[in-house]
Tab-separated table of C-alpha atoms in Angstrom:
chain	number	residue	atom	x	y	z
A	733	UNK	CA	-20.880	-6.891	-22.075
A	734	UNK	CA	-20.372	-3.819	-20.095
A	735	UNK	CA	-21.825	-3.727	-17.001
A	736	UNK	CA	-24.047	-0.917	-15.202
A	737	UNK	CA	-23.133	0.238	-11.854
A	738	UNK	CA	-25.127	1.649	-9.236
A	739	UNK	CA	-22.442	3.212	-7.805
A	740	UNK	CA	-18.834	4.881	-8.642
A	741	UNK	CA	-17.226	2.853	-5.832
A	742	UNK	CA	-18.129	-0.013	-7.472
A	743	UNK	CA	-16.775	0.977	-11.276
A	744	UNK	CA	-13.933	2.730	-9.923
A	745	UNK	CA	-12.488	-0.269	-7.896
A	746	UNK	CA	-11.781	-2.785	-10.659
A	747	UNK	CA	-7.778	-2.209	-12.108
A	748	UNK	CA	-6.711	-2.335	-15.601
A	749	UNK	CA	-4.658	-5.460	-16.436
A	750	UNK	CA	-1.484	-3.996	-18.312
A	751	UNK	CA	0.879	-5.939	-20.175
A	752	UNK	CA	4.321	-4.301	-19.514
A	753	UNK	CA	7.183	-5.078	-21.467
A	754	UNK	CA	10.421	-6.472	-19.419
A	755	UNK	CA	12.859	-5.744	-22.024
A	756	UNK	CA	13.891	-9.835	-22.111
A	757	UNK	CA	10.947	-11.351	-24.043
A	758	UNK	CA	8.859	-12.189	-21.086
A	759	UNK	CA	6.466	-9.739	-20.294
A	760	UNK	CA	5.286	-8.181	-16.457
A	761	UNK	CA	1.680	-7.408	-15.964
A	762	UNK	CA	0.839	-3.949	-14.424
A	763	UNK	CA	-2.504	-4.191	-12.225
A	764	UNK	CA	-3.510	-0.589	-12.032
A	765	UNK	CA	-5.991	1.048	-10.375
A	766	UNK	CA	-7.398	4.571	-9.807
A	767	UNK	CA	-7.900	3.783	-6.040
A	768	UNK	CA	-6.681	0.223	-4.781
A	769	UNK	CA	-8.134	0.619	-1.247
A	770	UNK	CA	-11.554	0.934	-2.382
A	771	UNK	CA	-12.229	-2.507	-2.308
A	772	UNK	CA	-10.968	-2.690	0.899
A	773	UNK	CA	-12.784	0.016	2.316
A	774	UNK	CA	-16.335	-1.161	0.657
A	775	UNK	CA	-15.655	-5.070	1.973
A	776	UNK	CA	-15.076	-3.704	5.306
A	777	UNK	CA	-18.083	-1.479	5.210
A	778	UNK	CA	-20.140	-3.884	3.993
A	779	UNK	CA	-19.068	-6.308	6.959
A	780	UNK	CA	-19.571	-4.063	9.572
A	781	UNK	CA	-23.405	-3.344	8.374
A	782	UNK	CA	-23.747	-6.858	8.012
A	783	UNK	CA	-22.621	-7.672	11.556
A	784	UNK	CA	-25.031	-5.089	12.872
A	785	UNK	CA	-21.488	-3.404	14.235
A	786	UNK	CA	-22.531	-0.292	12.651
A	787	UNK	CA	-26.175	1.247	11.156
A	788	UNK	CA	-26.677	3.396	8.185
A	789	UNK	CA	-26.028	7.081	9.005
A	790	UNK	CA	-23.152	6.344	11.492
A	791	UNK	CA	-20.175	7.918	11.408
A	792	UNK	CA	-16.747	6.622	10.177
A	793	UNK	CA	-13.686	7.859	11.113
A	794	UNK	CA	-10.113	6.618	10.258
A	795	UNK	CA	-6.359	8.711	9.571
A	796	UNK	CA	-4.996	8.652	6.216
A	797	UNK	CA	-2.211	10.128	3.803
A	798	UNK	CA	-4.962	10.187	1.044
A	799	UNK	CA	-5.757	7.059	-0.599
A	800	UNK	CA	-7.767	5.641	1.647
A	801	UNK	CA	-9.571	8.843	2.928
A	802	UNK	CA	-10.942	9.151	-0.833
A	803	UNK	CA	-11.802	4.960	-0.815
A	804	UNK	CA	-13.325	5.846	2.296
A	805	UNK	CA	-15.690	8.527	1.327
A	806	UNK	CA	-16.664	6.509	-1.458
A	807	UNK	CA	-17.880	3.592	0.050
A	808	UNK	CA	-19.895	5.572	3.106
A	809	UNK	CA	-21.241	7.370	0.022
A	810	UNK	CA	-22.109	3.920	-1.579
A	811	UNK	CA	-24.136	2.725	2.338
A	812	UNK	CA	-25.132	6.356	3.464
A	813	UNK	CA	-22.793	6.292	6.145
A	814	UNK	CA	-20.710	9.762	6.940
A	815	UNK	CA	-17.141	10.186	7.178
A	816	UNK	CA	-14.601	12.036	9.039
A	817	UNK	CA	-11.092	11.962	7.958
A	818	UNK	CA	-7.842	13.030	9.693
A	819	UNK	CA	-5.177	13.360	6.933
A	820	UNK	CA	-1.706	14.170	6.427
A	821	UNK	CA	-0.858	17.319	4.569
A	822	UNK	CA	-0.319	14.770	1.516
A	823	UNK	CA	-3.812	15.267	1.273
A	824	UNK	CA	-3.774	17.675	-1.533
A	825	UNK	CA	-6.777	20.192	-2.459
A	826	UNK	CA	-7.891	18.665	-5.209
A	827	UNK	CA	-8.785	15.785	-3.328
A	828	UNK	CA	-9.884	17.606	-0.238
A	829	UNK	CA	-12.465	19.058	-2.116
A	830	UNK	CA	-13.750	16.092	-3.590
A	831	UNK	CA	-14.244	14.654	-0.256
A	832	UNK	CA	-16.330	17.767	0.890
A	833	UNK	CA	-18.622	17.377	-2.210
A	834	UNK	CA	-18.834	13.566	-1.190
A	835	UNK	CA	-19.725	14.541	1.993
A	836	UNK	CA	-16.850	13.582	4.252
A	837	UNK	CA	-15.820	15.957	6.942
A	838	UNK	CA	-11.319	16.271	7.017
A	839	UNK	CA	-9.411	18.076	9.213
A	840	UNK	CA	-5.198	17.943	8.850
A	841	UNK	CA	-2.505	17.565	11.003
A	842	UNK	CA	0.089	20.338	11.100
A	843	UNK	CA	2.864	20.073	8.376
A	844	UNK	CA	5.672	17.957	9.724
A	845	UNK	CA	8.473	16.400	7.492
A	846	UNK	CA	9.103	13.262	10.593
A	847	UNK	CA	6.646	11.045	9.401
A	848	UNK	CA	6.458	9.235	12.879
A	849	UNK	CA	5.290	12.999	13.954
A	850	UNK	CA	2.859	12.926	10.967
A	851	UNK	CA	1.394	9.578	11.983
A	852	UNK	CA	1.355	10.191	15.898
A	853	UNK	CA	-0.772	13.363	15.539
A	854	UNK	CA	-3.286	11.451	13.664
A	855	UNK	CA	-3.959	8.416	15.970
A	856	UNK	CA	-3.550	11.042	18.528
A	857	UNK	CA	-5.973	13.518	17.481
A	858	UNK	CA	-8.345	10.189	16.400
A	859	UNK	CA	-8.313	9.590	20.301
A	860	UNK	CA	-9.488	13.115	20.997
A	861	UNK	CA	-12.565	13.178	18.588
A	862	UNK	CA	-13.173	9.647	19.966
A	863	UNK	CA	-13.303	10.421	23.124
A	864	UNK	CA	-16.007	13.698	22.660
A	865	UNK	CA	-17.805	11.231	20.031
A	866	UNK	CA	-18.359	7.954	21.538
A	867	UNK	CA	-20.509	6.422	18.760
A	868	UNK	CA	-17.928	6.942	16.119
A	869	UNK	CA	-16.720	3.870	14.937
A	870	UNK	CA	-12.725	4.217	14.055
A	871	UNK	CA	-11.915	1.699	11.021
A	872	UNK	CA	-8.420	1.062	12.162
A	873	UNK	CA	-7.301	0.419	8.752
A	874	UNK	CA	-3.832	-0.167	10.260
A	875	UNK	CA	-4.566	-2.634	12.299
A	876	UNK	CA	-8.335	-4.360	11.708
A	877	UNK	CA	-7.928	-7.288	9.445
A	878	UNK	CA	-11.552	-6.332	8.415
A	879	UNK	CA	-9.874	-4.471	5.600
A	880	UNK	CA	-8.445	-7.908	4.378
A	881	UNK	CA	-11.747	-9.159	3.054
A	882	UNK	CA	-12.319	-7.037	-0.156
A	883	UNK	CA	-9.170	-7.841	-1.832
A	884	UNK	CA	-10.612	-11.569	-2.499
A	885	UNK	CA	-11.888	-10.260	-5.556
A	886	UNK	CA	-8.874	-9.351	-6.996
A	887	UNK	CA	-7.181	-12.672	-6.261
A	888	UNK	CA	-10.127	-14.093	-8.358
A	889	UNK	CA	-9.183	-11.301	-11.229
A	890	UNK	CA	-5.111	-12.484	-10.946
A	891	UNK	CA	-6.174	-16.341	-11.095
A	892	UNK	CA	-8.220	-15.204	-14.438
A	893	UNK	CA	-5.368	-13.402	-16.141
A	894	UNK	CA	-2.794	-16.019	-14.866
A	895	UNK	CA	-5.144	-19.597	-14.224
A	896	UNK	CA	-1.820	-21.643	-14.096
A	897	UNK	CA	1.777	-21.731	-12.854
A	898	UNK	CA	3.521	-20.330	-10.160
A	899	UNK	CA	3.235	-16.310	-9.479
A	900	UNK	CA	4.850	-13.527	-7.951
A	901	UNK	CA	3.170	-10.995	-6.316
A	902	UNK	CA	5.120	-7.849	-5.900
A	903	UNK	CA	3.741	-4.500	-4.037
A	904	UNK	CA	3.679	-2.173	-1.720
A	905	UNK	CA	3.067	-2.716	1.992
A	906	UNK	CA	1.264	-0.002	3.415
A	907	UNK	CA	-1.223	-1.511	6.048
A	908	UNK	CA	-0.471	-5.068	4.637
A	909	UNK	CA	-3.991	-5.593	3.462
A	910	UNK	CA	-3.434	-5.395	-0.206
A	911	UNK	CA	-0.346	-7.427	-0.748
A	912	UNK	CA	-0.564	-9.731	2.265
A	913	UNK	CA	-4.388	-10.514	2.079
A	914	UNK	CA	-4.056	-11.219	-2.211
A	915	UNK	CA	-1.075	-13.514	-1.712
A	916	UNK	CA	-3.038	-15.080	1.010
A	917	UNK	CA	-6.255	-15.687	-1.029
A	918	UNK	CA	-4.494	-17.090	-3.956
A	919	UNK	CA	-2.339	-19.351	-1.307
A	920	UNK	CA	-5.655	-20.880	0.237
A	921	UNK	CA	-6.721	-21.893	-3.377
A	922	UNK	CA	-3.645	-23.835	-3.734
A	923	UNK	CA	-0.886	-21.531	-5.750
A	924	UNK	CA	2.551	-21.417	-5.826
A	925	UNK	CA	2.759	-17.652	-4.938
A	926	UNK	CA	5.774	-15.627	-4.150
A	927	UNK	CA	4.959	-12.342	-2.334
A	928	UNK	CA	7.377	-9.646	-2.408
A	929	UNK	CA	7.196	-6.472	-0.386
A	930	UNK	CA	8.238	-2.957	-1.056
A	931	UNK	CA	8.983	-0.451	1.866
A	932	UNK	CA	10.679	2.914	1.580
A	933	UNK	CA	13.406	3.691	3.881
A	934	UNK	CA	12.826	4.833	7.228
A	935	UNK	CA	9.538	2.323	8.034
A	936	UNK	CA	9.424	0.028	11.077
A	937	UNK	CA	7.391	-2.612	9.258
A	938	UNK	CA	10.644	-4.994	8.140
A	939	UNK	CA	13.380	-3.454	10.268
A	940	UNK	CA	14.192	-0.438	8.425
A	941	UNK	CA	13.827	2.339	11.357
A	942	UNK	CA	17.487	3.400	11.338
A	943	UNK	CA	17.804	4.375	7.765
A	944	UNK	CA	16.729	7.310	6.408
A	945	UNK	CA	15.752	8.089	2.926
A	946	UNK	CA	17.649	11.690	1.710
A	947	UNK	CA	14.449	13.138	-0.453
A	948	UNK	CA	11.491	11.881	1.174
A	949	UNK	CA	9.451	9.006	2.576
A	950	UNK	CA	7.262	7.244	-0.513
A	951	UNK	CA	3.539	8.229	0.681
A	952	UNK	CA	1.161	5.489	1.214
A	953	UNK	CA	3.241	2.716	2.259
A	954	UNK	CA	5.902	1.778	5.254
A	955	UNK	CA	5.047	3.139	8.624
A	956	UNK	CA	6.848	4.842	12.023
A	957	UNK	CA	4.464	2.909	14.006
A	958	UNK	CA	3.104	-0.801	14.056
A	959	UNK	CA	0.770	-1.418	12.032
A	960	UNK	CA	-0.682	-4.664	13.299
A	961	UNK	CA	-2.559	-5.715	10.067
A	962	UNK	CA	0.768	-7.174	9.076
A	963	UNK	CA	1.566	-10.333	8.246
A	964	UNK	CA	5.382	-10.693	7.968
A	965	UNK	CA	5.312	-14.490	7.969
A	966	UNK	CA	3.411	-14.353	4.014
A	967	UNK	CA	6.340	-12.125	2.538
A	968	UNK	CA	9.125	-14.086	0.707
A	969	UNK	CA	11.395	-11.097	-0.407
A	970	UNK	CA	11.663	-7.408	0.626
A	971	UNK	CA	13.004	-4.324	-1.719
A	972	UNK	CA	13.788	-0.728	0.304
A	973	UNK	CA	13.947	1.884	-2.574
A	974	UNK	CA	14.463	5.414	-2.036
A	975	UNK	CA	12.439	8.146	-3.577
A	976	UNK	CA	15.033	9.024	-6.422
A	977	UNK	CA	14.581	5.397	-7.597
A	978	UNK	CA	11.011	5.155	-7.349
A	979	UNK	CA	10.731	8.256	-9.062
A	980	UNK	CA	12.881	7.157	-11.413
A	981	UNK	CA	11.281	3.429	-12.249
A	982	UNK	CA	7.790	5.901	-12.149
A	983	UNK	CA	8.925	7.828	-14.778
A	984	UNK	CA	9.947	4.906	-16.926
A	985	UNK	CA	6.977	3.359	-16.150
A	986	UNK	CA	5.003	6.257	-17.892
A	987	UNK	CA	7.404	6.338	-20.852
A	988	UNK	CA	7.717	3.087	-21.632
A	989	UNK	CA	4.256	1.809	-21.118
A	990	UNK	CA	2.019	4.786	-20.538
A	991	UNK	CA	1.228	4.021	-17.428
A	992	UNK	CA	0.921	7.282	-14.801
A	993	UNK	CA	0.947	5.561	-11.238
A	994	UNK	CA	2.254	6.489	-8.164
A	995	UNK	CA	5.534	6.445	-6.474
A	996	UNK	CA	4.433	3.099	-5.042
A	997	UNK	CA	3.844	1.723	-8.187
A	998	UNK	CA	7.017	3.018	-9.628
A	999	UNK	CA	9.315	0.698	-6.860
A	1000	UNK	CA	6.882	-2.118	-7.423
A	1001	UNK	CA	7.818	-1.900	-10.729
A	1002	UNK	CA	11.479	-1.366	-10.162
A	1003	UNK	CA	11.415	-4.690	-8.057
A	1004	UNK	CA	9.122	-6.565	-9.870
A	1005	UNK	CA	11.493	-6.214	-13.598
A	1006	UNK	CA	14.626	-7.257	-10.542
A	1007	UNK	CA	12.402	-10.240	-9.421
A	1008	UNK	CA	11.551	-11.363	-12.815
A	1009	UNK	CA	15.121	-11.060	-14.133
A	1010	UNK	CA	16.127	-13.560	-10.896
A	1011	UNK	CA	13.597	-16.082	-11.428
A	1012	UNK	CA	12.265	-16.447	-15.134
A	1013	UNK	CA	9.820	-19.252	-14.187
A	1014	UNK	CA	7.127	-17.461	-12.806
A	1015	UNK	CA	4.999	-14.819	-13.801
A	1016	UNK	CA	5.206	-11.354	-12.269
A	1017	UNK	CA	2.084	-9.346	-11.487
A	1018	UNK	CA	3.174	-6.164	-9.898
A	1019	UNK	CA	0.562	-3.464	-7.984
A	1020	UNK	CA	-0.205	0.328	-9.046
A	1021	UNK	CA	-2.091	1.315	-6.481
A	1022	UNK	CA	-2.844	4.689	-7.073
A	1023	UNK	CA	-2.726	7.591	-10.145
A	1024	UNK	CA	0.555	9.402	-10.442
A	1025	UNK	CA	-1.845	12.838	-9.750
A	1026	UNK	CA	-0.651	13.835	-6.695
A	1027	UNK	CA	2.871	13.308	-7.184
A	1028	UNK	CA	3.198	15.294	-10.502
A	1029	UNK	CA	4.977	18.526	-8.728
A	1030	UNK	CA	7.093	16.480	-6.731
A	1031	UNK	CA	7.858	14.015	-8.792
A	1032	UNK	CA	7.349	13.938	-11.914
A	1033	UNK	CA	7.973	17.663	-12.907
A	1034	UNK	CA	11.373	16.108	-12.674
A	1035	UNK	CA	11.512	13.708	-14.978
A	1036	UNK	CA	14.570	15.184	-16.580
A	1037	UNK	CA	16.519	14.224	-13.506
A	1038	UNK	CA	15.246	10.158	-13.817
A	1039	UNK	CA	17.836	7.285	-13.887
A	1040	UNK	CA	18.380	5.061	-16.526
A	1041	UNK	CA	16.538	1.647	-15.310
A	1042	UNK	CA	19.590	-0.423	-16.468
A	1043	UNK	CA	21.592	2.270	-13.718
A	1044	UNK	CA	19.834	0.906	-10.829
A	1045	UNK	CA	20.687	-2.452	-8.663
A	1046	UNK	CA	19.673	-3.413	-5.575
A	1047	UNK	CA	22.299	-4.484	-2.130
A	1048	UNK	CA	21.569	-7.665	-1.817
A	1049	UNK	CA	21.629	-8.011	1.981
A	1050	UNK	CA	21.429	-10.675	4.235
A	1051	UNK	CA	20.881	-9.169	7.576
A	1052	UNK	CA	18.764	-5.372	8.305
A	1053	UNK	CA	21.957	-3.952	9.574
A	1054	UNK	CA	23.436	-4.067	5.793
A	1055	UNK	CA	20.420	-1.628	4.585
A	1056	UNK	CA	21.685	1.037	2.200
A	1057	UNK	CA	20.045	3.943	-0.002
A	1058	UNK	CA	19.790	3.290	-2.264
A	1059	UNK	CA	18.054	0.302	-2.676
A	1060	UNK	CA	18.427	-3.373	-0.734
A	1061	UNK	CA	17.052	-6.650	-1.265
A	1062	UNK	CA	16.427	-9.401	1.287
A	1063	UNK	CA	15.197	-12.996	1.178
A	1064	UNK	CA	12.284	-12.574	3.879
A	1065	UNK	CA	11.430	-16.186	3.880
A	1066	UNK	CA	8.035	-16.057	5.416
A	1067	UNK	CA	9.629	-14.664	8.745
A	1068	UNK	CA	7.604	-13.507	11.338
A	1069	UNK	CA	7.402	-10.366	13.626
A	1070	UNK	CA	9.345	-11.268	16.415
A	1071	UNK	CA	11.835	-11.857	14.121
A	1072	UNK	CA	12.034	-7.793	12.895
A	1073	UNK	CA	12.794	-7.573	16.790
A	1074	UNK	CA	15.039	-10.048	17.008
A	1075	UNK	CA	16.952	-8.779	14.027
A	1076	UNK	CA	16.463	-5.180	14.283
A	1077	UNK	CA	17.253	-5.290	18.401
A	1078	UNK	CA	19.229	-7.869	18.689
A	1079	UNK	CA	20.422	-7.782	22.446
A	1080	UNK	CA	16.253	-6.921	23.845
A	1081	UNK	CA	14.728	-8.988	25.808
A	1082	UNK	CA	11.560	-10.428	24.571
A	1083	UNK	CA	8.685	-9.363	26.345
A	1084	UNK	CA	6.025	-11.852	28.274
């Protein structure tokens, strides 16, 4: 029966389950969404107003590369809150516009290819408008594990499509409260879950500060500072792919299946056919987070220049000093962050 919403946060949120062939028999499914993060933006709204933390009519503010400014807008739309983002330049006009319309103010940091530049002028600039705006509540969707609470639903929709037998999860992690919080939710009910993160090169999250990705850093997920919303100790494995092969996997992605995701969703993909070619006994759900819109001049206009998907391995490393471009694979094994320290600074001294 189809069901009427009172709201386009609320039709919007729920992905398309996509059966996606793996080329051996088995198949992959393809969770993709329009806008992933809107669930987590409306479960942490919702929270909020029902902890009497915030009041209809306040103002939200948070920093954000695009995704979640639009998932943002949406849901203080959906509880007549307003909203002031500070985005990246990835925040294209298209959706800059749509977030005046919705009502959300934006203002952008200058243009900066260092992406720890990028991210430091947000937070930075957050502090400023903090400081002259005192009632603004910041939604610290890097580091508030608020934003783990609407992604509950979606472990319900996984355990529908898949009731039985061990899982993996593959993703990107971005603020770790997609990947991380499903696993999680699926984990406390019982299931055999692998989780398996995807970072570009160049993020701090898993170690991977000292490499450096040629083309550019995948939008959306990894990070030049700590995001605290983390969990390290639920990953099991952990794929670094570079743009080209993101791009690549993205491209086959939309060929092959029809599917037009992002760059995220492309590596997911990418190490999601690896995982399932590793360990045939569980079924692979992989995440498309996000549209391939805003990556269509970027990206996709050069489709002609796309590997073959049979043309790309990963390193399979055992320590984060063996990272390479173009793309590595590590056993994680549930790890946690003082162990990125340990194994990323080796000769530091822990801290008291």
């Amino acid at each position: 029966m189809t069901r009427l919403h009172d709201h386009l946060a609320e039709a919007i949120k729920d992905p398309d389950p996509i059966r996606v062939s793996s080329g051996t028999g088995d198949d992959l499914i393809c969770l993709r969404f329009e806008t992933m993060k809107v669930y987590s933006a409306l479960g942490a709204v919702r929270r909020l107003l029902e902890t009497g933390q915030v009041r209809p009519g306040d103002t939200l503010i948070d920093s954000s590369s695009g995704i979640y400014a639009h998932a943002l807008a949406l849901a203080c739309h959906r509880y007549g809150m307003k909203c002031h983002i500070v985005g990246s330049t990835t925040v294209d006009r298209t959706l800059k516009i749509q977030l005046e319309i919705l009502g959300a103010t934006i203002e952008q940091v200058p243009s900066s290819n260092n992406l720890q530049l990028d991210q430091n002028l947000r937070v930075r600039r957050i502090g400023e408008i903090l400081r002259d705006n005192p009632t603004y509540h910041w939604m610290q969707q890097y580091h508030d594990d608020i934003h783990y609470l609407g992604y509950g639903a979606i472990a319900d929709l996984v355990a529908e499509l898949v009731p039985t037998g061990p899982l993996c999860l593959v993703g990107g992690v971005g603020t770790g409260a997609s990947t991380g919080a499903i696993a999680a939710y699926l984990r406390e009910r019982g299931r055999d879950v692998n989780l398996v993160g995807v970072q570009p090169f160049g993020s701090i999250t898993f170690g991977a500060g000292h490499t450096q990705d040629p083309e550019m850093i995948i939008a959306g997920i990894g990070s030049s500072i700590e995001f605290r919303n983390v969990r390290h100790e639920l990953y099991d494995r952990l794929h670094w792919v570079s743009f080209d092969y993101a791009m690549s996997a993205a491209v086959d992605l939309l060929r092959t299946s029809g599917v037009f995701a992002g760059l995220s969703a492309g590596a997911a993909y990418l190490s999601a056919l690896w995982e399932h070619n590793c360990d045939r006994g569980r079924k692979h759900v992989f995440l498309a987070a996000d549209t391939g819109t805003r990556y269509v001049e970027s990206a996709f206009a050069r489709h002609a220049e796309a590997r073959p998907m049979a043309s790309m391995r990963p390193r399979e490393i055992d320590s984060l000093d063996e990272l390479a471009v173009p793309w590595s694979a590590m056993s994680w094994d549930r790890r946690d962050s003082a162990q990125v320290q340990r194994e990323e600074f080796p000769s530091a001294t822990p801290s008291h």
